[in-house]
Tab-separated table of C-alpha atoms and ligand atoms in Angstrom:
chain	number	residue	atom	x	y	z
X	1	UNK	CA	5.923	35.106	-9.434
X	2	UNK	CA	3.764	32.352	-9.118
X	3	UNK	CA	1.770	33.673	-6.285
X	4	UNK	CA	1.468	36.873	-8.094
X	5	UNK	CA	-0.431	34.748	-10.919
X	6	UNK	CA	-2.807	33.067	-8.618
X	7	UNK	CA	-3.624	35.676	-6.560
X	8	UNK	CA	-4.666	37.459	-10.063
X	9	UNK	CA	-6.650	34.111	-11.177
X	10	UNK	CA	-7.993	34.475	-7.351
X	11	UNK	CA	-8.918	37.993	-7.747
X	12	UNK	CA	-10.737	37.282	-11.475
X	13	UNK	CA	-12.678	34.856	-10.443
X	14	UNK	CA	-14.262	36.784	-7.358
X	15	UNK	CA	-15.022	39.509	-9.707
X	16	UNK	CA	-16.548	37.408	-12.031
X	17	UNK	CA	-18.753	36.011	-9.613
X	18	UNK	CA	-19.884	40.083	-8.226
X	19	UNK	CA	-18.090	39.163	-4.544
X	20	UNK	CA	-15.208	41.510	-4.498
X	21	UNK	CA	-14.678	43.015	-1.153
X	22	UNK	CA	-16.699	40.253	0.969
X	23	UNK	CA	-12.958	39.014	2.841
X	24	UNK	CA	-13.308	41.430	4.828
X	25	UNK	CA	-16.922	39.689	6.107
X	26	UNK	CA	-14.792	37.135	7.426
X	27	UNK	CA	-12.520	38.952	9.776
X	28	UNK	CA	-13.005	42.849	9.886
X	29	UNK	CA	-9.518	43.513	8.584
X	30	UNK	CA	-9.797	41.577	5.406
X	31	UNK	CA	-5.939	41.846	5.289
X	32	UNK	CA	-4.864	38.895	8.147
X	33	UNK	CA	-4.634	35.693	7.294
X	34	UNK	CA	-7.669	33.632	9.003
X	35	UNK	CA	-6.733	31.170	11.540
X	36	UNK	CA	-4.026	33.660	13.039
X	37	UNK	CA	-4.937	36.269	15.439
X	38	UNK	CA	-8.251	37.264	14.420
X	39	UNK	CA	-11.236	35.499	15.745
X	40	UNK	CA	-13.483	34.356	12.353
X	41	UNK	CA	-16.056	36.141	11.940
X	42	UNK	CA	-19.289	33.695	12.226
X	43	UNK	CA	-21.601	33.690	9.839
X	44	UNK	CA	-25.953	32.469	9.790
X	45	UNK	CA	-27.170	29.015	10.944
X	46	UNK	CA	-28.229	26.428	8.511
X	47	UNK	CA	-25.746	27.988	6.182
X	48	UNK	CA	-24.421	25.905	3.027
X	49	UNK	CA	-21.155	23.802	3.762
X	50	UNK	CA	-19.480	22.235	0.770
X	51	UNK	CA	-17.674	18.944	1.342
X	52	UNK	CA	-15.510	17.919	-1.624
X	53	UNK	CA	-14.269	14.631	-1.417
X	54	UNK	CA	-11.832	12.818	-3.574
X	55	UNK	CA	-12.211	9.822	-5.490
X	56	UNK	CA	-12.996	6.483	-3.213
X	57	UNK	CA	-9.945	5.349	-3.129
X	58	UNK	CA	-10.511	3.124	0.640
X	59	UNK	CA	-13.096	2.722	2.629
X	60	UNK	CA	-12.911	5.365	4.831
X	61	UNK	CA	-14.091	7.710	1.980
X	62	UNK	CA	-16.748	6.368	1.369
X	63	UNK	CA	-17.634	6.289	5.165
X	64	UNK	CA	-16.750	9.768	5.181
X	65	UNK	CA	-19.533	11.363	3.227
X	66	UNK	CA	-22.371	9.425	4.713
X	67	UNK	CA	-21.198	10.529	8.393
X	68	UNK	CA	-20.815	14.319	7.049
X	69	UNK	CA	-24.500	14.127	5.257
X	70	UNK	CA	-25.797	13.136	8.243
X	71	UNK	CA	-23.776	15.154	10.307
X	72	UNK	CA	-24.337	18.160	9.012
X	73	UNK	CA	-27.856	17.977	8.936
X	74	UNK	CA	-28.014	16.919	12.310
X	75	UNK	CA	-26.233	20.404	13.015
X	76	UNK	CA	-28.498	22.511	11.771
X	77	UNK	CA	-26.212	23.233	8.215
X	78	UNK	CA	-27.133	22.592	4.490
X	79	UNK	CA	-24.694	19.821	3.242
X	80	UNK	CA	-23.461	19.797	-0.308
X	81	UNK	CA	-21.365	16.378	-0.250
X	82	UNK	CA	-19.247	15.414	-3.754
X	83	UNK	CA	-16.680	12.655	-4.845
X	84	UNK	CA	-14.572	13.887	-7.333
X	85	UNK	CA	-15.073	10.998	-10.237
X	86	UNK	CA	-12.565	8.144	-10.722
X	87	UNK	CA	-11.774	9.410	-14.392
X	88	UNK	CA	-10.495	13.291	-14.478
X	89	UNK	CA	-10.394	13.803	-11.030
X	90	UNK	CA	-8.419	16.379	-10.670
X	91	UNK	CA	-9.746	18.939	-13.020
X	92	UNK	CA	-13.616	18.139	-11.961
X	93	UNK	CA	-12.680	18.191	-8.458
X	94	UNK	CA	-11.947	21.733	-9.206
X	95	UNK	CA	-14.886	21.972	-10.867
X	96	UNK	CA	-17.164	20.836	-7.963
X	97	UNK	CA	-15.621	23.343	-5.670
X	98	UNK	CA	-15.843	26.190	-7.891
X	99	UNK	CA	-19.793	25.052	-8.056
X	100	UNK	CA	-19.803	25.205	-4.105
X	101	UNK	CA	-18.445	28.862	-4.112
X	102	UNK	CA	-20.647	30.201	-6.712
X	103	UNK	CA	-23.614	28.622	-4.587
X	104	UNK	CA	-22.736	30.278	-1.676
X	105	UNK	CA	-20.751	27.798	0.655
X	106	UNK	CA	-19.667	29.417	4.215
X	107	UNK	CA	-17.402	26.905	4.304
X	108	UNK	CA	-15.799	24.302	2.372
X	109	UNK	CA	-14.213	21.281	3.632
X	110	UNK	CA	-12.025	19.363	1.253
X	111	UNK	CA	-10.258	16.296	1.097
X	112	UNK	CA	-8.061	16.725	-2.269
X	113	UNK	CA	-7.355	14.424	-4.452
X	114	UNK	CA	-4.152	16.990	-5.773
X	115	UNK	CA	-3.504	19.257	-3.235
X	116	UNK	CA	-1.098	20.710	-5.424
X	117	UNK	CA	-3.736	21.617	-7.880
X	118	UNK	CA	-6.312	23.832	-5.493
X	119	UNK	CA	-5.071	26.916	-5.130
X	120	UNK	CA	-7.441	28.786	-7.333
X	121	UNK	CA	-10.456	27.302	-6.350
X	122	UNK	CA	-9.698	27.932	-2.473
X	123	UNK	CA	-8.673	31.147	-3.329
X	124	UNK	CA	-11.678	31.479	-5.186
X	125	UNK	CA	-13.526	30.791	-1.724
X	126	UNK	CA	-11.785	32.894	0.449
X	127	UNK	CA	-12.239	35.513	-1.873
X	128	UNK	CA	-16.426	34.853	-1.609
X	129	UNK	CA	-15.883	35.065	2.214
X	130	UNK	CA	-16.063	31.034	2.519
X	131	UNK	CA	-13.506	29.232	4.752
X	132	UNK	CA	-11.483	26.083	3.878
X	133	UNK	CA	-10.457	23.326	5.996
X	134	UNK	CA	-8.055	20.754	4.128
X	135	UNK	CA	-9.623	17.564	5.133
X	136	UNK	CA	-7.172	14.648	5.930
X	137	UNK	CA	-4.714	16.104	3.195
X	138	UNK	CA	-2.933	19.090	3.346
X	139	UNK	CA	-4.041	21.541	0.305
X	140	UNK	CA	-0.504	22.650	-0.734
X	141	UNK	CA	1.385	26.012	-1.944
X	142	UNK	CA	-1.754	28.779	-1.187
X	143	UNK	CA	-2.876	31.085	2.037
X	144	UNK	CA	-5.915	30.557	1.176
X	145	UNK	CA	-6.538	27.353	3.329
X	146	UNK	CA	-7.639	28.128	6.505
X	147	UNK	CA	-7.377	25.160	8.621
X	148	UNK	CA	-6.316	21.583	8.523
X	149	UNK	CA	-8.167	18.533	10.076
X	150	UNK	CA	-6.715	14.507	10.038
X	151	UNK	CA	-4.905	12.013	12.314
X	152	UNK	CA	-1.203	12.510	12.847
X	153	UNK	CA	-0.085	11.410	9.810
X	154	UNK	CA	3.796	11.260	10.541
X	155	UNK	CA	2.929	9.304	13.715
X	156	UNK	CA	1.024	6.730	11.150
X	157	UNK	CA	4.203	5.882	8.948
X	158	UNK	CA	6.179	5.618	12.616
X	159	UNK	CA	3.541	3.333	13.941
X	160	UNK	CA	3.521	1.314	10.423
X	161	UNK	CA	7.373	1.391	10.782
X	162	UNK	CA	7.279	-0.155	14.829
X	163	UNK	CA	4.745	-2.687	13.668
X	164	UNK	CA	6.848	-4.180	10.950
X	165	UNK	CA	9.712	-4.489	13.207
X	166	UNK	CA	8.090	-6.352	15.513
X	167	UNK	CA	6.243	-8.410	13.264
X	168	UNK	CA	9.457	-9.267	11.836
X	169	UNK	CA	10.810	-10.044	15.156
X	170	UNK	CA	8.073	-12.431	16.335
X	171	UNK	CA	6.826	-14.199	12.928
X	172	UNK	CA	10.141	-14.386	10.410
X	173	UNK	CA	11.024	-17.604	11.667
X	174	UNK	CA	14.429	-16.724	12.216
X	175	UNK	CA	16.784	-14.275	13.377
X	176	UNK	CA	17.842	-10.630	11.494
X	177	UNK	CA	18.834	-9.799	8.909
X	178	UNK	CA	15.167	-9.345	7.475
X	179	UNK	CA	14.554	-8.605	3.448
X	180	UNK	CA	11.901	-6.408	3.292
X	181	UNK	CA	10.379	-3.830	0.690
X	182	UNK	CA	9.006	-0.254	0.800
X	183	UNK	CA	5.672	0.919	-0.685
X	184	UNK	CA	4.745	4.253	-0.311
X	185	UNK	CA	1.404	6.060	-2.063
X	186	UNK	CA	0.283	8.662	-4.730
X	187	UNK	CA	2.843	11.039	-5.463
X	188	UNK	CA	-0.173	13.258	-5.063
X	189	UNK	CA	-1.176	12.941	-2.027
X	190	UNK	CA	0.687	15.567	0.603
X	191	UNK	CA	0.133	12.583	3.276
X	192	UNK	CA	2.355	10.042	1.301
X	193	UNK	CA	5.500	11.591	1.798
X	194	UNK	CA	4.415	11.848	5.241
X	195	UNK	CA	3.300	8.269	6.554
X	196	UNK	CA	6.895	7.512	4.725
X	197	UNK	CA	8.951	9.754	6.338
X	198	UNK	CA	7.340	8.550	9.707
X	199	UNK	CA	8.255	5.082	8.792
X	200	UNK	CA	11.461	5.815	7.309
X	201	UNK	CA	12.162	7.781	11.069
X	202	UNK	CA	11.884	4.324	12.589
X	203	UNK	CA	12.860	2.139	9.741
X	204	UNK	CA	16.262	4.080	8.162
X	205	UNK	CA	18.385	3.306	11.545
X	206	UNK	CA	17.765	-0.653	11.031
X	207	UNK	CA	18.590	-0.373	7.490
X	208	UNK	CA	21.854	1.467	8.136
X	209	UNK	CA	22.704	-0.979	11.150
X	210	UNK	CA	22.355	-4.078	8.709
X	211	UNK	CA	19.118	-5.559	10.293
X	212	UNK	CA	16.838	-4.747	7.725
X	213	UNK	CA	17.966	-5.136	4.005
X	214	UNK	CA	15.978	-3.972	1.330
X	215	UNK	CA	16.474	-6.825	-1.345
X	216	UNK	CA	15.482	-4.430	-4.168
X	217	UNK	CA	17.378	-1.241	-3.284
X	218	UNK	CA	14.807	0.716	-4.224
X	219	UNK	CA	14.522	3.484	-0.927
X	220	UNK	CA	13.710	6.797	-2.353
X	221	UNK	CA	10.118	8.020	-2.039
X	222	UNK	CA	10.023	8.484	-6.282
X	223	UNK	CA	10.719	3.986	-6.366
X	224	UNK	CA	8.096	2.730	-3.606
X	225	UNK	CA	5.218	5.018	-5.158
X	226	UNK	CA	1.819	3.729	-6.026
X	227	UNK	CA	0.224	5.851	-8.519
X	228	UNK	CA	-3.768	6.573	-7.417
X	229	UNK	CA	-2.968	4.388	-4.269
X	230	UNK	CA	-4.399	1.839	-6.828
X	231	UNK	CA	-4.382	-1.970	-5.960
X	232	UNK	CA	-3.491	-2.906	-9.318
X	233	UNK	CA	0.025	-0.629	-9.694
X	234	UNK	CA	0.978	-2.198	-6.216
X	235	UNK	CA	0.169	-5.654	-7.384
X	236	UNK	CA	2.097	-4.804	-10.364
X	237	UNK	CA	5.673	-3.356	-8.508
X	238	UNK	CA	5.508	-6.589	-6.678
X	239	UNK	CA	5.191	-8.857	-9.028
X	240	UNK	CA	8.257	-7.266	-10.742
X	241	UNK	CA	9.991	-7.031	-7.745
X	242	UNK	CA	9.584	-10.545	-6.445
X	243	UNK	CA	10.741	-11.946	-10.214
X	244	UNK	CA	13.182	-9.842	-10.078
X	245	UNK	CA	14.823	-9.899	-6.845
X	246	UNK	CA	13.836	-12.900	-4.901
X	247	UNK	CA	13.919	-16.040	-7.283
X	248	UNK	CA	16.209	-17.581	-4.714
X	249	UNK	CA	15.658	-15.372	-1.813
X	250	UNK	CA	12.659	-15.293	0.612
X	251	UNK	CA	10.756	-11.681	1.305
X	252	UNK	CA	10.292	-11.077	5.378
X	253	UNK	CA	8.085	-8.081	5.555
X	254	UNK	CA	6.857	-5.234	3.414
X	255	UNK	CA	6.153	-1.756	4.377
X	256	UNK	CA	2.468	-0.879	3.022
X	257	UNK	CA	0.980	2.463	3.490
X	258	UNK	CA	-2.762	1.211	3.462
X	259	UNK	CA	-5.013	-1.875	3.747
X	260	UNK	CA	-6.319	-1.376	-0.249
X	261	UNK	CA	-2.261	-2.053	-1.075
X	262	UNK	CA	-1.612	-4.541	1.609
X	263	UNK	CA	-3.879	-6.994	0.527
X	264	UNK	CA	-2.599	-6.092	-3.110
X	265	UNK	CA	0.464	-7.226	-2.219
X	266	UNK	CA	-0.155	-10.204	0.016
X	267	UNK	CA	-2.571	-11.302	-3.440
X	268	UNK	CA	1.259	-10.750	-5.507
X	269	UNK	CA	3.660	-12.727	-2.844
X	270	UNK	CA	0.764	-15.562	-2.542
X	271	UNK	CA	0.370	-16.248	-6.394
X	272	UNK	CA	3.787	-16.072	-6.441
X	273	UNK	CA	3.703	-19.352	-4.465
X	274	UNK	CA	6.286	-16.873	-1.785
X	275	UNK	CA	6.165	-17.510	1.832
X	276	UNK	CA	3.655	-14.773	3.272
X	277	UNK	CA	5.482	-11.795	4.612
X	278	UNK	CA	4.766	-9.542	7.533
X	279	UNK	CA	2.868	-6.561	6.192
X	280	UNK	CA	1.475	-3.376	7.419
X	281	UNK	CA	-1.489	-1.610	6.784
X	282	UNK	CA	-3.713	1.570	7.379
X	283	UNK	CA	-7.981	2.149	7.710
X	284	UNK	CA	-8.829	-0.588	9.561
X	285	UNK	CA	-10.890	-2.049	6.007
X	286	UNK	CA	-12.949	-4.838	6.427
X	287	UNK	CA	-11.682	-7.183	4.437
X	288	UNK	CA	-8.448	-6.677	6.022
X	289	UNK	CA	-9.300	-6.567	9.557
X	290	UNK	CA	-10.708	-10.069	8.546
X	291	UNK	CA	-7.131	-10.721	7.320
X	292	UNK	CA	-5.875	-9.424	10.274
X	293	UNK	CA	-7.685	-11.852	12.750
X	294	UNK	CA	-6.436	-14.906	9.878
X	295	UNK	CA	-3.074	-13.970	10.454
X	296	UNK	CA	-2.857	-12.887	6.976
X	297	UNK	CA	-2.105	-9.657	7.232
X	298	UNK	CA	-0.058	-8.249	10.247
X	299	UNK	CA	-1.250	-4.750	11.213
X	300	UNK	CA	-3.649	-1.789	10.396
X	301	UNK	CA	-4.395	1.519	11.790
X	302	UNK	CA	-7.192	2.693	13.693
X	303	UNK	CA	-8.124	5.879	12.489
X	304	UNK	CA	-11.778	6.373	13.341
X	305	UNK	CA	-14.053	8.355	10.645
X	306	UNK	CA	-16.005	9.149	12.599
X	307	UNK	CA	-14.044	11.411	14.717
X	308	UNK	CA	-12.558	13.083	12.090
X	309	UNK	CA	-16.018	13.899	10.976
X	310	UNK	CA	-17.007	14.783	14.055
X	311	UNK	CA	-13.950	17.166	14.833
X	312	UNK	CA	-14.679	18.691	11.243
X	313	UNK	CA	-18.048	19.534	12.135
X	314	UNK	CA	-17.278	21.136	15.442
X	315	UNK	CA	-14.782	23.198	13.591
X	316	UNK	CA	-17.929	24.414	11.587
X	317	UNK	CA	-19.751	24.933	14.290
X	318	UNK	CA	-17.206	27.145	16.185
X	319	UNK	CA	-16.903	29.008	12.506
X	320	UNK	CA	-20.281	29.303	12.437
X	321	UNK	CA	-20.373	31.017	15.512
X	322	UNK	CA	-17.366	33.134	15.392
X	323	UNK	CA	-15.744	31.265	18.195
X	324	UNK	CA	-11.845	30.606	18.235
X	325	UNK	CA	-11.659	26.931	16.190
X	326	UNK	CA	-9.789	24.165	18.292
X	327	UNK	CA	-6.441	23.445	17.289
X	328	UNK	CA	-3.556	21.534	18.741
X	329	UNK	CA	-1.021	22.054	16.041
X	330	UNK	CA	0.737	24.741	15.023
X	331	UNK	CA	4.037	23.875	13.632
X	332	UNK	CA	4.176	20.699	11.353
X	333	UNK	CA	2.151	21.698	8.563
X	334	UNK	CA	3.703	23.919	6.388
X	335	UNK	CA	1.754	23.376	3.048
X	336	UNK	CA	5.028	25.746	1.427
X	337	UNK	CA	3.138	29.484	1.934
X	338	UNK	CA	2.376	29.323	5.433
X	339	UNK	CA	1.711	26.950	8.716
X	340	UNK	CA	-1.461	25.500	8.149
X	341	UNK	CA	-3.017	25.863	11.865
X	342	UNK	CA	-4.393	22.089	12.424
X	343	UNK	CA	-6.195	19.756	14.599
X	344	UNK	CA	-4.260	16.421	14.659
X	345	UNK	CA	-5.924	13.051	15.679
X	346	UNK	CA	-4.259	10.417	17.549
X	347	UNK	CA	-3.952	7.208	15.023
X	348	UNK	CA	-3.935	3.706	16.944
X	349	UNK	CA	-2.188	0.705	15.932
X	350	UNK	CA	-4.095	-2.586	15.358
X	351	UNK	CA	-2.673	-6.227	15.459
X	352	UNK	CA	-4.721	-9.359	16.365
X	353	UNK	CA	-3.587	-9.004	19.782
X	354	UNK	CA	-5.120	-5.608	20.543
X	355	UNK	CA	-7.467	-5.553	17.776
X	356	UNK	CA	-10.738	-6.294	20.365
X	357	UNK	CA	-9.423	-2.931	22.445
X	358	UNK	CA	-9.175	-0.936	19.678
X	359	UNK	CA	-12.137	-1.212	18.093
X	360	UNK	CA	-14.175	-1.188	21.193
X	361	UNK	CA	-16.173	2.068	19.830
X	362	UNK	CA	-16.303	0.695	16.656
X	363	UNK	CA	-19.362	-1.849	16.955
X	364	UNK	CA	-19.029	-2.902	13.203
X	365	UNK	CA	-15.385	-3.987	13.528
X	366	UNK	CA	-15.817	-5.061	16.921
X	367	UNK	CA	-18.398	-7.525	15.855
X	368	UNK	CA	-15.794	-8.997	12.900
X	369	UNK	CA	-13.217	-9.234	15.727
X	370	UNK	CA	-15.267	-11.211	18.243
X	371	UNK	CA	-16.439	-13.656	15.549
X	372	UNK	CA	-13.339	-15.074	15.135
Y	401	LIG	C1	-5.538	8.697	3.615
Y	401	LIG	C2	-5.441	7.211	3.886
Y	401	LIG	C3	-5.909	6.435	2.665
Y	401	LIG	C4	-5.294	6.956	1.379
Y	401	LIG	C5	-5.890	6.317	0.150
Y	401	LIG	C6	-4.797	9.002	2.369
Y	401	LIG	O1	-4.758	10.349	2.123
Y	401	LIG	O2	-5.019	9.407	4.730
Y	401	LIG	O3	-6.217	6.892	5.005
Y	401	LIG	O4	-5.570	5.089	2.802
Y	401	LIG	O5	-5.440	8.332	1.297
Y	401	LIG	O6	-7.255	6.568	0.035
């Protein structure tokens, strides 16, 4: 029922816009689904690419529409590069890539800020003969998305989940059991669930076995949330958690998705006059790669920008030219329509101890590492 209704929104819109019929520029058949048998079917050089990114939530946002400015151009392509604004997000997200269809975008990449919230607006695209590749997220519940580009986001939360454990193991200061807490991020965000689920793979057999104990109780993905992935709502759960549930108790390690919330919560246990837990992290941010190196903060991921932009753009490129686009995954994204065909990136973990290999291509974080 529900895909009957958007594929009528879908089919309105490309009307409106005088571009009924141009699918089947994409593929000859204008029935398959792109990204499945059918080679794509290229389209001119220097053609318009839309990038629609989401609001700048961490760092590697922001990084991300310099590198595909400049990237494009240096490809030969037109780049049209928008954040979706910090206040209604969402609905002028939608707005931005409806702007990129109308002016012609051959294809759009898009990082979502709600990838439950696209579906008209990439079906919109397809519909105008434009591809879409789902940028880091997964766009959710539509056909219409073409391809899917990011690190391997379940290996993240199992990497997080390894990294706690043996942080707790070497800095705790004694022996298990270890308290710990859970955060996860924005309920809207297809890659929440995922980095938890990959941590929860690694982290749900020490709960069961007694050597982790999570003081709160609070386990589900719905109670370690963080609304926005905002800094301030996981400053806030802590705080309440800490009053609530360790007055007499001390707090070993805490699960955090990203750096942004790591260092929120770190800021919470330390005001709190708390011992400093163990704490995990994601983007390899600045400020907490700093942490990092001052023992502050335990661990981050490595997930290079850069490549991801760079593997986006090739994508483009082999679009462009009506190659077969590289893929190395074919199974784990099922975005609830179909398998979203996808090229995963290998994340890498980052402590102090490795933190010099692991940026060794990455000259700006290198340089924070070898000044300590
Ligand atoms: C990205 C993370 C980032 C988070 C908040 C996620 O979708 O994969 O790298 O920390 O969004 O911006």
């Amino acid at each position: 029922m529900k895909k009957i209704a958007l594929t009528a929104t879908a089919a309105v819109a490309a009307l409106a816009l005088g571009l009924t019929g141009c699918s089947s520029e994409r593929g000859g058949t204008g029935g398959a689904a792109p990204g499945e048998s059918e080679a794509p079917a290229g389209f001119e050089e220097g053609a318009r690419i839309g990038v629609a990114l989401p609001d700048k939530t961490s760092e590697n946002w922001v990084l991300a529409g310099d590198l595909f400015t400049q990237g494009l151009e240096d490809a030969g392509f037109q780049a049209d590069v928008q954040y979706a604004p910090a206040s209604n997000t969402v609905a002028e997200q939608a707005n931005q890539i409806q702007a990129m269809v109308t002016s012609g975008a051959k294809v759009i990449v898009i990082g979502a800020k709600d990838g439950k919230q696209l579906a008209t607006q990439v079906e919109a695209a397809r519909d105008a003969g434009a591809y879409v590749i789902a940028y880091d997220r997964l766009i959710e519940n539509t056909e219409a998305v073409d391809y899917y580009v990011a690190f391997d986001n379940f290996k993240v939360g199992q990497l997080q989940g390894e990294a706690l454990l043996e942080g707790l193991e070497k800095n705790a200061g004694h022996e298990a059991p270890y308290n710990i807490e859970l955060f996860s991020g924005s309920p809207d965000d297809a890659n929440s669930a995922v980095f938890f689920n990959g941590a929860m793979d690694v982290l749900q057999p020490k709960i069961d076995d007694g050597t982790l104990v999570v003081g709160s109780g609070q386990t589900e993905i719905g109670q370690t949330a963080t609304q926005g992935w905002l800094a301030e709502n996981a400053q806030e759960r802590m705080d309440g958690i800490l009053t609530s549930t360790y007055s007499d108790k001390e707090l070993d390690g805490v699960l955090s998705p990203n750096d942004t919330l790591a260092r929120a919560i770190l800021t919470s246990v330390e005001q709190a006059g708390k011992k400093q837990p163990v704490v995990t992290g994601q983007d390899s941010e600045v400020e907490s790669v700093k942490w990092i190196m001052e023992d502050k903060q335990y661990s981050t991921i490595n997930k290079d920008t850069a490549l991801l932009v760079d593997q986006t753009i090739k994508m483009i490129g082999q679009l462009q030219k009506g190659e077969e686009v590289d893929v190395n995954d074919t199974e784990q994204y099922d975005n609830g329509v179909k398998v979203v065909p996808a090229y995963l990136l290998d994340p890498v973990i980052v402590t102090k101890e490795n933190a010099e290999e692991a940026y060794a291509n990455v000259p700006s974080l290198l340089e924070i590492v070898q000044s300590y």
